[in-house]
Amino acid sequence: MEDTPGPISTVRRRWFDATPHGKQGVTERYVVYGESRRWLLGQLNLKNTDFVLDLGSGHGFLAYELASRTGSKIVGLDLLGGEQMGTAARGGILAGLSKAIDWVVGDASKAPFSAGTFDTIVSFLGLEDVHITGGVGAMDKVIRESARVLKSDGTLAIADNTFPECASNAGQRLYLEILRKELGAQLPSKSSLIETMEGSGFEDIETATYDPKIILDEREAHIELSDIAEAEPFGKHLDIEEIWERYGDRVRKSGLEYPLILLLSARKSS
Ligand SMILES: C[S@@+](CC[C@H](N)C(=O)[O-])C[C@H]1O[C@@H](n2cnc3c(N)ncnc32)[C@H](O)[C@@H]1O
């Protein structure tokens, strides 16, 4: 897969090299993700003086893009420390970004920061697990916490692919159905999140969508669903063979496709 040469491509390359044979295609797609992290950055108006919080920073790929393309100072917050955060931090060092990014273990619904700390809060696919980890109502808490730790006039930008509106065809609908039924992962509707944002002191709410155009063939879909089945960190263990039994025929008929990415951005009122 094409990649712009540079430190981040070195990190990506290391990921691909470490991926078991046969899984490369799926890993490459996740790491590069149809360039949707760059699309997200293009939607934001970040200045190099901004202090930015990345909610659900995971393996760090959005944080790397944020730090390298904007020059901003970034904090990556994730519920999981341990191996995942270690990998993110090592990737940051490899990309020459260790001074630009701090990695913090913590819950986005109880953010371990003082009020009015950040200019911008961004999240890329960071909140799809919030229902699993925090139960119903967790997303509302994340929005309220974001309002608290943002400065006045600061920006909140949440980009995710598990809003009900993220399915525009049968392959995307199937992907979301599997996440919802098997993992209990689904974000509230766009309108309900907009209402929560308005109730938490946000205004100028805007939305945008991006289609990563990632369509999985049957073999790739099996790998993808195996990865989803290994949701151990969140206390779930699914049997891939049972999942394939339930959905394999439909995957063969409609294909499995990554859902659309929906971005909701808003400004904290002054
Ligand atoms: C799909 S990954 C994130 C991807 C990452 N933003 C990227 O660009 O590659 C989702 C991450 O959200 C984290 N997460 C889930 N619930 C969270 C919460 N309540 N607070 C902070 N992080 C959370 C998970 O631990 C996981 O690492």
Short mmCIF file of N, CA, C and O in Angstrom, two decimals, residues 161-164 166-167 169-186 225 228 238 243 246-247 250 254 256-257 259:
data_model
loop_
_atom_site.label_atom_id
_atom_site.label_comp_id
_atom_site.label_asym_id
_atom_site.label_seq_id
_atom_site.Cartn_x
_atom_site.Cartn_y
_atom_site.Cartn_z
N ASN A 161 -16.99 5.38 13.48
CA ASN A 161 -17.72 4.67 12.43
C ASN A 161 -18.79 3.75 12.99
O ASN A 161 -19.27 2.87 12.28
N THR A 162 -19.17 3.95 14.26
CA THR A 162 -20.22 3.09 14.83
C THR A 162 -21.48 3.86 15.19
O THR A 162 -22.28 3.39 15.99
N PHE A 163 -21.67 5.03 14.61
CA PHE A 163 -22.97 5.68 14.70
C PHE A 163 -23.92 4.91 13.79
O PHE A 163 -23.48 4.40 12.74
N PRO A 164 -25.22 4.84 14.16
CA PRO A 164 -26.12 4.10 13.27
C PRO A 164 -26.12 4.65 11.84
O PRO A 164 -26.39 3.93 10.89
N CYS A 166 -23.68 5.34 10.06
CA CYS A 166 -22.43 5.05 9.34
C CYS A 166 -22.56 3.95 8.29
O CYS A 166 -21.56 3.56 7.68
N ALA A 167 -23.76 3.40 8.14
CA ALA A 167 -23.94 2.34 7.14
C ALA A 167 -24.71 2.87 5.94
O ALA A 167 -25.81 3.38 6.09
N ASN A 169 -24.65 0.92 2.88
CA ASN A 169 -24.94 -0.22 1.99
C ASN A 169 -24.95 -1.51 2.82
O ASN A 169 -24.67 -1.48 4.03
N ALA A 170 -25.26 -2.62 2.17
CA ALA A 170 -25.46 -3.88 2.91
C ALA A 170 -24.18 -4.33 3.62
O ALA A 170 -24.23 -4.82 4.75
N GLY A 171 -23.01 -4.17 2.97
CA GLY A 171 -21.75 -4.61 3.57
C GLY A 171 -21.43 -3.82 4.83
O GLY A 171 -20.93 -4.35 5.82
N GLN A 172 -21.71 -2.52 4.80
CA GLN A 172 -21.46 -1.67 5.98
C GLN A 172 -22.50 -1.97 7.07
O GLN A 172 -22.17 -2.00 8.26
N ARG A 173 -23.75 -2.20 6.64
CA ARG A 173 -24.79 -2.53 7.63
C ARG A 173 -24.43 -3.82 8.36
O ARG A 173 -24.57 -3.93 9.57
N LEU A 174 -23.91 -4.79 7.61
CA LEU A 174 -23.55 -6.07 8.22
C LEU A 174 -22.42 -5.86 9.24
O LEU A 174 -22.45 -6.41 10.34
N TYR A 175 -21.43 -5.05 8.88
CA TYR A 175 -20.30 -4.79 9.80
C TYR A 175 -20.83 -4.22 11.12
O TYR A 175 -20.49 -4.67 12.20
N LEU A 176 -21.71 -3.22 11.01
CA LEU A 176 -22.23 -2.58 12.22
C LEU A 176 -23.13 -3.52 13.02
O LEU A 176 -23.11 -3.51 14.25
N GLU A 177 -23.89 -4.35 12.29
CA GLU A 177 -24.78 -5.30 12.98
C GLU A 177 -23.95 -6.28 13.82
O GLU A 177 -24.29 -6.58 14.96
N ILE A 178 -22.83 -6.74 13.25
CA ILE A 178 -21.99 -7.70 13.99
C ILE A 178 -21.42 -7.02 15.24
O ILE A 178 -21.45 -7.58 16.34
N LEU A 179 -20.93 -5.80 15.10
CA LEU A 179 -20.38 -5.10 16.27
C LEU A 179 -21.45 -4.91 17.34
O LEU A 179 -21.19 -5.09 18.53
N ARG A 180 -22.65 -4.54 16.90
CA ARG A 180 -23.72 -4.24 17.87
C ARG A 180 -24.20 -5.53 18.55
O ARG A 180 -24.23 -5.60 19.77
N LYS A 181 -24.49 -6.57 17.75
CA LYS A 181 -25.07 -7.77 18.34
C LYS A 181 -24.04 -8.59 19.11
O LYS A 181 -24.33 -9.15 20.14
N GLU A 182 -22.82 -8.67 18.59
CA GLU A 182 -21.85 -9.56 19.21
C GLU A 182 -21.05 -8.88 20.32
O GLU A 182 -20.62 -9.52 21.26
N LEU A 183 -20.82 -7.56 20.18
CA LEU A 183 -19.98 -6.87 21.17
C LEU A 183 -20.74 -5.83 21.98
O LEU A 183 -20.23 -5.31 22.97
N GLY A 184 -21.94 -5.48 21.53
CA GLY A 184 -22.67 -4.40 22.22
C GLY A 184 -22.05 -3.05 21.94
O GLY A 184 -22.22 -2.10 22.71
N ALA A 185 -21.31 -2.94 20.81
CA ALA A 185 -20.66 -1.67 20.49
C ALA A 185 -21.50 -0.89 19.50
O ALA A 185 -21.68 -1.31 18.37
N GLN A 186 -22.08 0.20 19.96
CA GLN A 186 -22.73 1.12 19.03
C GLN A 186 -22.87 2.47 19.71
O GLN A 186 -23.24 2.56 20.88
N LEU A 225 -13.00 -10.40 11.40
CA LEU A 225 -13.92 -10.85 12.45
C LEU A 225 -13.17 -11.60 13.55
O LEU A 225 -13.54 -11.54 14.72
N ILE A 228 -11.90 -8.93 15.77
CA ILE A 228 -12.99 -8.38 16.58
C ILE A 228 -13.33 -9.35 17.71
O ILE A 228 -13.60 -8.95 18.84
N LEU A 238 -15.19 -13.94 22.17
CA LEU A 238 -16.15 -14.49 21.23
C LEU A 238 -15.48 -15.61 20.45
O LEU A 238 -14.26 -15.59 20.25
N ILE A 243 -19.19 -17.13 15.21
CA ILE A 243 -19.53 -15.89 14.50
C ILE A 243 -19.61 -16.16 13.00
O ILE A 243 -20.53 -15.73 12.31
N ARG A 246 -22.70 -17.84 12.05
CA ARG A 246 -23.87 -16.95 12.02
C ARG A 246 -23.87 -16.00 10.83
O ARG A 246 -24.91 -15.66 10.30
N TYR A 247 -22.67 -15.51 10.44
CA TYR A 247 -22.65 -14.42 9.45
C TYR A 247 -21.94 -14.77 8.14
O TYR A 247 -21.99 -13.98 7.20
N ARG A 250 -23.86 -14.43 4.86
CA ARG A 250 -24.18 -13.04 4.50
C ARG A 250 -22.93 -12.29 4.05
O ARG A 250 -22.99 -11.45 3.16
N SER A 254 -23.10 -10.26 0.62
CA SER A 254 -23.06 -8.79 0.52
C SER A 254 -21.65 -8.23 0.67
O SER A 254 -21.41 -7.06 0.44
N LEU A 256 -18.20 -7.58 3.25
CA LEU A 256 -18.11 -6.88 4.54
C LEU A 256 -17.32 -5.60 4.27
O LEU A 256 -16.26 -5.64 3.65
N GLU A 257 -17.86 -4.50 4.69
CA GLU A 257 -17.23 -3.22 4.32
C GLU A 257 -17.10 -2.33 5.55
O GLU A 257 -18.00 -2.25 6.38
N PRO A 259 -17.50 0.70 7.79
CA PRO A 259 -18.53 1.74 7.73
C PRO A 259 -17.95 3.12 7.45
O PRO A 259 -16.74 3.35 7.54
#
